[in-house]
mmCIF file of C-alpha atoms in Angstrom:
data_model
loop_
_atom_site.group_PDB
_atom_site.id
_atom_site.type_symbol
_atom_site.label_atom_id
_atom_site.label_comp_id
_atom_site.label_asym_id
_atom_site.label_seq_id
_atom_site.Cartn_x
_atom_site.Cartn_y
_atom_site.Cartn_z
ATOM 1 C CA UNK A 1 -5.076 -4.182 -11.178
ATOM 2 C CA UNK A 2 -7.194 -1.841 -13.105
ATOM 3 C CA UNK A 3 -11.103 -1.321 -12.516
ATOM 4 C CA UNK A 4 -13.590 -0.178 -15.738
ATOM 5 C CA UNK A 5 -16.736 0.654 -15.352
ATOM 6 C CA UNK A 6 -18.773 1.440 -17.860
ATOM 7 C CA UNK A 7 -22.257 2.951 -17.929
ATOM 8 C CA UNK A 8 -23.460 1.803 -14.719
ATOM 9 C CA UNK A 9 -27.045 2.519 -13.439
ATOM 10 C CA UNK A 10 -28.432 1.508 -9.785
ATOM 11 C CA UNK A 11 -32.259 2.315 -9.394
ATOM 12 C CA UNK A 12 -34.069 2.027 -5.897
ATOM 13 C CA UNK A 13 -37.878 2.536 -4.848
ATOM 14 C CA UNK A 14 -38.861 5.252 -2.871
ATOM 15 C CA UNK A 15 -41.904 6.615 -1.481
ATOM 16 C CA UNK A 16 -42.969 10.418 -2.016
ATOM 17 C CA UNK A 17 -45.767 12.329 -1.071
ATOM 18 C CA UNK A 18 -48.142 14.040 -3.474
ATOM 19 C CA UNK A 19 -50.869 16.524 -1.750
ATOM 20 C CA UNK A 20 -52.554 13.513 0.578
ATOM 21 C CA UNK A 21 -51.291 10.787 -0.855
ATOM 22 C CA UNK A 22 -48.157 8.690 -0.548
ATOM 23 C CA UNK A 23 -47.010 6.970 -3.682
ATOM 24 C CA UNK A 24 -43.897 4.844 -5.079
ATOM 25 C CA UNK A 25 -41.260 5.892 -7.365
ATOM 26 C CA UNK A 26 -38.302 4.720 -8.713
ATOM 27 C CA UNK A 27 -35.046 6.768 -9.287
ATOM 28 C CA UNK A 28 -31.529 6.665 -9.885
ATOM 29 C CA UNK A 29 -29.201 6.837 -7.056
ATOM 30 C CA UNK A 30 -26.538 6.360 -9.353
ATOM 31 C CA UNK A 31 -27.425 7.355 -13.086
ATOM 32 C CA UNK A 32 -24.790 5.932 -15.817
ATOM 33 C CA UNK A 33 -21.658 6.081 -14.346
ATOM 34 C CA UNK A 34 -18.449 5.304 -16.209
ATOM 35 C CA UNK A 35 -14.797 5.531 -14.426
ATOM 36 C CA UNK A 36 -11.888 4.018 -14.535
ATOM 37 C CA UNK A 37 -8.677 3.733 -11.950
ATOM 38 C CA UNK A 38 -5.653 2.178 -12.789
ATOM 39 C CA UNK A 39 -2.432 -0.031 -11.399
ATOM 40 C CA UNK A 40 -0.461 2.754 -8.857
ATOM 41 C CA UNK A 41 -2.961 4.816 -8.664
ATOM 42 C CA UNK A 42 -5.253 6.758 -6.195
ATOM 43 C CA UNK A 43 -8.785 7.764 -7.539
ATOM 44 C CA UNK A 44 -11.063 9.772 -5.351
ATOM 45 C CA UNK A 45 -14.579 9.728 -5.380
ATOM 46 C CA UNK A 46 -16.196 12.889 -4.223
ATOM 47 C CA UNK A 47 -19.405 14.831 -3.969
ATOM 48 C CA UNK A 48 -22.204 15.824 -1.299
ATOM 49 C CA UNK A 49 -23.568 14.001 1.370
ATOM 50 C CA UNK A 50 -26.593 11.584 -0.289
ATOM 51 C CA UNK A 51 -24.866 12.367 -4.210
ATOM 52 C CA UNK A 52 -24.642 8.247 -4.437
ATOM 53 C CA UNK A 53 -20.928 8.114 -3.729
ATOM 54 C CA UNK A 54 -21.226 4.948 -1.353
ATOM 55 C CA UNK A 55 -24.011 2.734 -3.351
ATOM 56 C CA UNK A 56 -21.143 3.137 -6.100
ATOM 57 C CA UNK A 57 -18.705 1.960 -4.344
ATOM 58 C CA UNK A 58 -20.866 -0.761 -3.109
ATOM 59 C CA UNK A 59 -21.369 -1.894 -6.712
ATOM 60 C CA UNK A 60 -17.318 -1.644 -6.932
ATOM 61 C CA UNK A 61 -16.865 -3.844 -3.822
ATOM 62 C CA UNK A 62 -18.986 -6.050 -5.440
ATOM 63 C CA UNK A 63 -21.338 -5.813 -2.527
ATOM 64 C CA UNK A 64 -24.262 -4.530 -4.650
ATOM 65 C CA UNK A 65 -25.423 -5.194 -8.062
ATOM 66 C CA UNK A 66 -26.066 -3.088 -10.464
ATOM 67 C CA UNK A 67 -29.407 -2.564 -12.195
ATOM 68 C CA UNK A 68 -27.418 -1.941 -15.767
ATOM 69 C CA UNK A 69 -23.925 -1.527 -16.662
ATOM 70 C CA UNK A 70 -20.851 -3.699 -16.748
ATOM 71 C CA UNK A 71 -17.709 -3.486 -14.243
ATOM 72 C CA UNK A 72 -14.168 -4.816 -15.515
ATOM 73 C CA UNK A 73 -11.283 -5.821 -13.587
ATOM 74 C CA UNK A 74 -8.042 -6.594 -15.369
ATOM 75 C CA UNK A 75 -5.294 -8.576 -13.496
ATOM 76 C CA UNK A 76 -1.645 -6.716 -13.498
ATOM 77 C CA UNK A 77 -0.594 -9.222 -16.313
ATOM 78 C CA UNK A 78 -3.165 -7.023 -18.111
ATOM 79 C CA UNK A 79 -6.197 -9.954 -18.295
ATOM 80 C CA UNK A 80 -9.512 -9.991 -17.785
ATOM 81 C CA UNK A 81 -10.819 -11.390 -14.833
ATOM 82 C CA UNK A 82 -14.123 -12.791 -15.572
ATOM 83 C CA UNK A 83 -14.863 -15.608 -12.506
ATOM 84 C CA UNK A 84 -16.790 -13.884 -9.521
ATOM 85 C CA UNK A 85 -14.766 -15.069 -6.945
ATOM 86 C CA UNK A 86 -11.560 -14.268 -8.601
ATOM 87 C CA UNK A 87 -13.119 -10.890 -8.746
ATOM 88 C CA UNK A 88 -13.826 -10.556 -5.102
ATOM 89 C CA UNK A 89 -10.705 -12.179 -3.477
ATOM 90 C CA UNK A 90 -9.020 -9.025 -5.420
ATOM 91 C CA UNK A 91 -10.840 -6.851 -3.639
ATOM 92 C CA UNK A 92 -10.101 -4.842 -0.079
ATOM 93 C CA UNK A 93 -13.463 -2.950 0.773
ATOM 94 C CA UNK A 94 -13.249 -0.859 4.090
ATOM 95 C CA UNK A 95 -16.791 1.516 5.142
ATOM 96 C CA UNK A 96 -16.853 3.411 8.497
ATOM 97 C CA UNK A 97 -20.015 0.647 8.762
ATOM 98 C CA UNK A 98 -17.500 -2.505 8.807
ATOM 99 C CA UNK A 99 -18.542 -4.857 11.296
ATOM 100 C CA UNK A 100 -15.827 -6.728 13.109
ATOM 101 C CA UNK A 101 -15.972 -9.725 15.933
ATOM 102 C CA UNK A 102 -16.443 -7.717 18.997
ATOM 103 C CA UNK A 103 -15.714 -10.482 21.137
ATOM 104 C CA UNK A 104 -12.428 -11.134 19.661
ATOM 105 C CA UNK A 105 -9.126 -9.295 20.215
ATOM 106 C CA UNK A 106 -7.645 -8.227 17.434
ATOM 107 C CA UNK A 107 -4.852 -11.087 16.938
ATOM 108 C CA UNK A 108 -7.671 -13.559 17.519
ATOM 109 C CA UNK A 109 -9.245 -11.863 14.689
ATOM 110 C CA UNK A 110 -6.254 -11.476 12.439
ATOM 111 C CA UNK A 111 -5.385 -15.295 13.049
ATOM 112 C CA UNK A 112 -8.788 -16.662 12.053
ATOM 113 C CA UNK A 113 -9.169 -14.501 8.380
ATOM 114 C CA UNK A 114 -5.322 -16.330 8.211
ATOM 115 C CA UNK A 115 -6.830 -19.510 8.345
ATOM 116 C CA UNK A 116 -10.096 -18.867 6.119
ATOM 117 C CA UNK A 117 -8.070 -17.870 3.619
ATOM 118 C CA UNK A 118 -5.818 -20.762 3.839
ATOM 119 C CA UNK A 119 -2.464 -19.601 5.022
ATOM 120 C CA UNK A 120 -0.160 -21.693 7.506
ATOM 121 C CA UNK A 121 0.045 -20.626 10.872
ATOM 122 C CA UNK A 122 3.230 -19.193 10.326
ATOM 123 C CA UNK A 123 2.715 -17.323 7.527
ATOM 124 C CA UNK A 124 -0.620 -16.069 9.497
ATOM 125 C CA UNK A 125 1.556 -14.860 12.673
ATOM 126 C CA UNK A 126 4.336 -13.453 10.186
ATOM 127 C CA UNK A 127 1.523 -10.929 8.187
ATOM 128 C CA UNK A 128 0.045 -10.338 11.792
ATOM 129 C CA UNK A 129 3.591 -9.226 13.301
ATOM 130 C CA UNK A 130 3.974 -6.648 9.852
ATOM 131 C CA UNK A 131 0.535 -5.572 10.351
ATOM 132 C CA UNK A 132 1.050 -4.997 13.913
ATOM 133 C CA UNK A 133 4.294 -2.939 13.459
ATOM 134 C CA UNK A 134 3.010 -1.084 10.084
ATOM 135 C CA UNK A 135 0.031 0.059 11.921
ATOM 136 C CA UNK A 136 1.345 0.594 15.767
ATOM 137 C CA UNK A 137 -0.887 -1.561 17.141
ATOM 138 C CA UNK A 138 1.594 -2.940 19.556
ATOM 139 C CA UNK A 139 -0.414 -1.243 22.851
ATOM 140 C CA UNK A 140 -3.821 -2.887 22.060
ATOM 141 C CA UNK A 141 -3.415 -5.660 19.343
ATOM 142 C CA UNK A 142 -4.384 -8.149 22.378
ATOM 143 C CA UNK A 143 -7.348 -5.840 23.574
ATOM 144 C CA UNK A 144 -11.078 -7.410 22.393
ATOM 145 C CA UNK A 145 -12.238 -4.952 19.199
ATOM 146 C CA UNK A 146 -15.553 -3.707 21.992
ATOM 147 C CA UNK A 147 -13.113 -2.483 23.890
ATOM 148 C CA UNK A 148 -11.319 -0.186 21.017
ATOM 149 C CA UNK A 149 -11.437 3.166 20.394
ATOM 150 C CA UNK A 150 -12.655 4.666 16.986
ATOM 151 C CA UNK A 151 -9.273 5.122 15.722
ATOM 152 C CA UNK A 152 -7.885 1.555 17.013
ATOM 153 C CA UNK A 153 -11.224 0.165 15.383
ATOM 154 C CA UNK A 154 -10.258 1.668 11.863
ATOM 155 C CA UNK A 155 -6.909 0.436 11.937
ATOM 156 C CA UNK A 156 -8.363 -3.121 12.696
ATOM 157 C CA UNK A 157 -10.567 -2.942 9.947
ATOM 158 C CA UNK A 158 -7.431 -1.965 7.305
ATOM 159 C CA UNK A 159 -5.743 -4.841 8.584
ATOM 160 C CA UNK A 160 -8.260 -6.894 7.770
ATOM 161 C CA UNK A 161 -8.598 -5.921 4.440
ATOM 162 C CA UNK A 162 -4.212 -6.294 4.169
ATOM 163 C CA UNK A 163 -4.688 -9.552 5.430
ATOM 164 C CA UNK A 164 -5.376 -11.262 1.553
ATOM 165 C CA UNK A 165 -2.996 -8.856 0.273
ATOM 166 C CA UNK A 166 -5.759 -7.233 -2.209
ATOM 167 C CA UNK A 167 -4.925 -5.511 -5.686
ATOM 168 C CA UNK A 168 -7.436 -3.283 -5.320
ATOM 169 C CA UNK A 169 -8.873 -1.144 -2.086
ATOM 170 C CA UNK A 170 -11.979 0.305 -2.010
ATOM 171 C CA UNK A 171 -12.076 2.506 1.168
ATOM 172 C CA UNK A 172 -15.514 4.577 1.734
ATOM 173 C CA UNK A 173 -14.272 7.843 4.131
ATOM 174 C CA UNK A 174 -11.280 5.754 5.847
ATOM 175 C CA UNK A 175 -10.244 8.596 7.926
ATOM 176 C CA UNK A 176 -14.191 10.305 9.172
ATOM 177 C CA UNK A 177 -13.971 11.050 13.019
ATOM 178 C CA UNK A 178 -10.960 9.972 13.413
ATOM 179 C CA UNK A 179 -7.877 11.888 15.511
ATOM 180 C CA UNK A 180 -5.013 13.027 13.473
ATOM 181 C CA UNK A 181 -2.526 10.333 14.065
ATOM 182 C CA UNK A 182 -5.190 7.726 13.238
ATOM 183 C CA UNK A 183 -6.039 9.650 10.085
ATOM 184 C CA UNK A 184 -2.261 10.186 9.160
ATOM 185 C CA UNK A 185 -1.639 6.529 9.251
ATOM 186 C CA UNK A 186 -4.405 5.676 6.957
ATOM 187 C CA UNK A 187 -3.189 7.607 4.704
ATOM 188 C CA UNK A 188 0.554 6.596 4.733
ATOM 189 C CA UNK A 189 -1.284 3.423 3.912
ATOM 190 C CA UNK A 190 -2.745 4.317 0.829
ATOM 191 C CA UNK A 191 0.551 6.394 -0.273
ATOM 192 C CA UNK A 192 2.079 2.755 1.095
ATOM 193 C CA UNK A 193 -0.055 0.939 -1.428
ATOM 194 C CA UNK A 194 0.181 2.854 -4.128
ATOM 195 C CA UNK A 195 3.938 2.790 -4.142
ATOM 196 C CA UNK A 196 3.347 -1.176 -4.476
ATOM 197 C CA UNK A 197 1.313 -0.635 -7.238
ATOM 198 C CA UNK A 198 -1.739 -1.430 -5.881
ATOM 199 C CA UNK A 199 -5.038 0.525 -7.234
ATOM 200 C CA UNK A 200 -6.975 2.607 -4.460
ATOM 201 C CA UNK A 201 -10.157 4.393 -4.524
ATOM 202 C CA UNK A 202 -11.822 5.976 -1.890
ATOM 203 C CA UNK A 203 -14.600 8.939 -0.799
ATOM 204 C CA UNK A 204 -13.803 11.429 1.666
ATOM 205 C CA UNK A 205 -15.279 14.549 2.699
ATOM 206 C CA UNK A 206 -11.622 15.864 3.595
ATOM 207 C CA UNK A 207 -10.568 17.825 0.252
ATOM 208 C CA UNK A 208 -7.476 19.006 1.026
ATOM 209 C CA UNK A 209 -6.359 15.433 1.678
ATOM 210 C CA UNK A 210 -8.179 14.530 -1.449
ATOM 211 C CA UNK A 211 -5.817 17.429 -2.976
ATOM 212 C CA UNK A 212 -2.475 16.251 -2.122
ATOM 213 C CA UNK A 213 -3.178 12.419 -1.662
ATOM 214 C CA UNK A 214 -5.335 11.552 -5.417
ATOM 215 C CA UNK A 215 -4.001 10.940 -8.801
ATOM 216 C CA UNK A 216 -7.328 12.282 -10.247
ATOM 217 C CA UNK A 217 -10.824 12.881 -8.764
ATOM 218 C CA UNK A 218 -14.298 12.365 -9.958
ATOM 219 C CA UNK A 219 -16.643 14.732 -8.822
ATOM 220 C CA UNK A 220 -20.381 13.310 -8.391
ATOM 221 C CA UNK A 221 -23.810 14.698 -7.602
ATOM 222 C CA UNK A 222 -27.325 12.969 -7.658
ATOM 223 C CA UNK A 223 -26.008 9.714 -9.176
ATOM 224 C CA UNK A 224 -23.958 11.555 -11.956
ATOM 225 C CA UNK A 225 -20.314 12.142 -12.856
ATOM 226 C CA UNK A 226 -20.565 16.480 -12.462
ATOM 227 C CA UNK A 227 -16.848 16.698 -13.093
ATOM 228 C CA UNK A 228 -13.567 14.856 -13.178
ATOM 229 C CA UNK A 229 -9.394 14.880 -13.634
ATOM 230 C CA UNK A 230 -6.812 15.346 -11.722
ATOM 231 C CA UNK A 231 -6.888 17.979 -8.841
ATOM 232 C CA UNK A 232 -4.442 20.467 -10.267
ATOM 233 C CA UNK A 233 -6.512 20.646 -13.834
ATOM 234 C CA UNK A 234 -10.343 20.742 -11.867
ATOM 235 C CA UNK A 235 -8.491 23.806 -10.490
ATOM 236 C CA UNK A 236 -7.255 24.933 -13.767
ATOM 237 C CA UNK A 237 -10.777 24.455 -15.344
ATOM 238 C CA UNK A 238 -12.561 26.328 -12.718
ATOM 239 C CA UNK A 239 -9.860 28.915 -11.820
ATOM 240 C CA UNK A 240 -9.704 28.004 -8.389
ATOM 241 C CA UNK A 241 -6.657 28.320 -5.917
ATOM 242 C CA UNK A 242 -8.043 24.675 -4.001
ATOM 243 C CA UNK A 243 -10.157 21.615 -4.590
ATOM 244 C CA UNK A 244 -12.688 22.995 -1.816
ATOM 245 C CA UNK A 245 -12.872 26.099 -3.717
ATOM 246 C CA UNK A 246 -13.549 24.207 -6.694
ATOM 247 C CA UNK A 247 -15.856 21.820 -4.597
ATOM 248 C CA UNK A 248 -18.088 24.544 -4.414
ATOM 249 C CA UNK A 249 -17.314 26.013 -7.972
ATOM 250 C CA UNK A 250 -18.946 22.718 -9.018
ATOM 251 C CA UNK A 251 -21.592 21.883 -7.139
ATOM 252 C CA UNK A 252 -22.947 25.626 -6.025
ATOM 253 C CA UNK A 253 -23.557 25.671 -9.886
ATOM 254 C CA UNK A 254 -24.564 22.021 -9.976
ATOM 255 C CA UNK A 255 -27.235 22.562 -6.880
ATOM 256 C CA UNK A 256 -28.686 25.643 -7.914
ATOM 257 C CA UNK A 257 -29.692 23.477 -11.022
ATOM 258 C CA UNK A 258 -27.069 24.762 -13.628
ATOM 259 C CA UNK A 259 -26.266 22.142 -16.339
ATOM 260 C CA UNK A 260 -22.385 23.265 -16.637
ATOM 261 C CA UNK A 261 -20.048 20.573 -16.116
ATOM 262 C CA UNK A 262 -15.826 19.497 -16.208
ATOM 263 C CA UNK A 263 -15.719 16.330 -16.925
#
């Protein structure tokens, strides 16, 4: 699956104060964007804390709309997919705010997703049992989800996003807070999906996994695109030995208000 998008704006009210007096404004948290990520590949999506990286993907996981701007999705025969819900059964979107059933365990879980979406009870327990074994979650996959740890959680939630067998993942920090073995099987997912040709895009605050795990990188900061490519030519660009260093290349220069950009 490939994602376009093209030009995309996403303006919010806010209230600021001026001497005594409180007054609204509007802004841009995300101020004409235009990516694109395709089949069997990773994108990352990085930047500051409060740069808009989550309200755009949000407006990816077609969660949020945007105020202007158009999103594409082409199916891997290469056609448009214009119908909504076409759109959205294509989509796996994971957020370190995912709400799951706390009350359930995590088969119970698992097994009713397998019947919203309309697969047989066998073919429900069968993706449960490769879930379960892809993801270690032999120990605990009877335990409810209140009773999980962070890292346990996060696994849950990926599963439930494998469950429809997505083209495209849309993963906001998959791997914040959690312990390295947690983190390390997250991200043998993606390299997992990928392989299957599967499109993946995803934020994280971790740049040296960013470095060795994404196909190219866009670099935002206050809404806008302040650099992108792929990790070894951001380094070229800003003669840099890492992405960090070249995190802070770009955005000490963007922050102290220069206007120089990569992209």
């Amino acid at each position: 699956m490939m994602i376009e998008v093209i030009d995309i704006c996403k303006q919010f009210e806010r209230t600021v104060k001026r001497g005594r007096k409180s007054e609204k404004e509007e802004f841009l948290a995300v101020d004409h964007v235009s990516l694109k990520a395709e089949a069997g590949e990773i994108v990352g999506i990085l930047g500051p804390n409060g740069a808009g990286k989550t309200t755009l993907l949000r407006m990816l996981g077609m969660l949020m709309t945007p105020t202007s701007g158009e999103i594409r999705f082409w199916d891997t025969a290469g056609n448009l997919i214009s119908d909504t819900s076409k759109r959205k059964e294509a989509i796996g979107y994971l957020s370190g705010n995912t709400r799951l059933y706390p009350r359930f365990t995590i088969r119970e879980y698992l097994t009713f997703l397998g019947r919203l979406y309309g697969f047989t009870d066998k073919e429900t327990e069968k993706r449960i049992t490769r879930l379960v074994e892809m993801f270690s979650m032999e120990n605990f996959v009877d335990n409810r989800i209140e009773k999980l740890s962070t890292g346990q959680t996060q696994r849950a939630s990926i599963c439930r996003c494998l469950m429809a067998d997505p083209q495209l993942y849309i993963l906001d920090e998959p791997t914040l807070g959690l312990d390295i073995l947690s983190a390390d099987t997250i991200i043998r997912f993606m390299e997992g999906q990928k392989k299957r040709g599967k499109t993946v895009l995803y934020s994280t605050h971790y740049l040296e996994e960013a470095e060795v795990l994404c196909d190219r990188i866009y670099m935002i900061n206050d809404g806008k695109i302040a650099a992108h490519g792929t990790p070894a030519g951001l380094m070229e660009d800003t003669k840099t030995a890492s992405l960090r260093e070249t995190f802070h290349c770009i955005f000490g220069q963007t922050l102290e208000g220069g206007n120089k950009h990569y992209a």
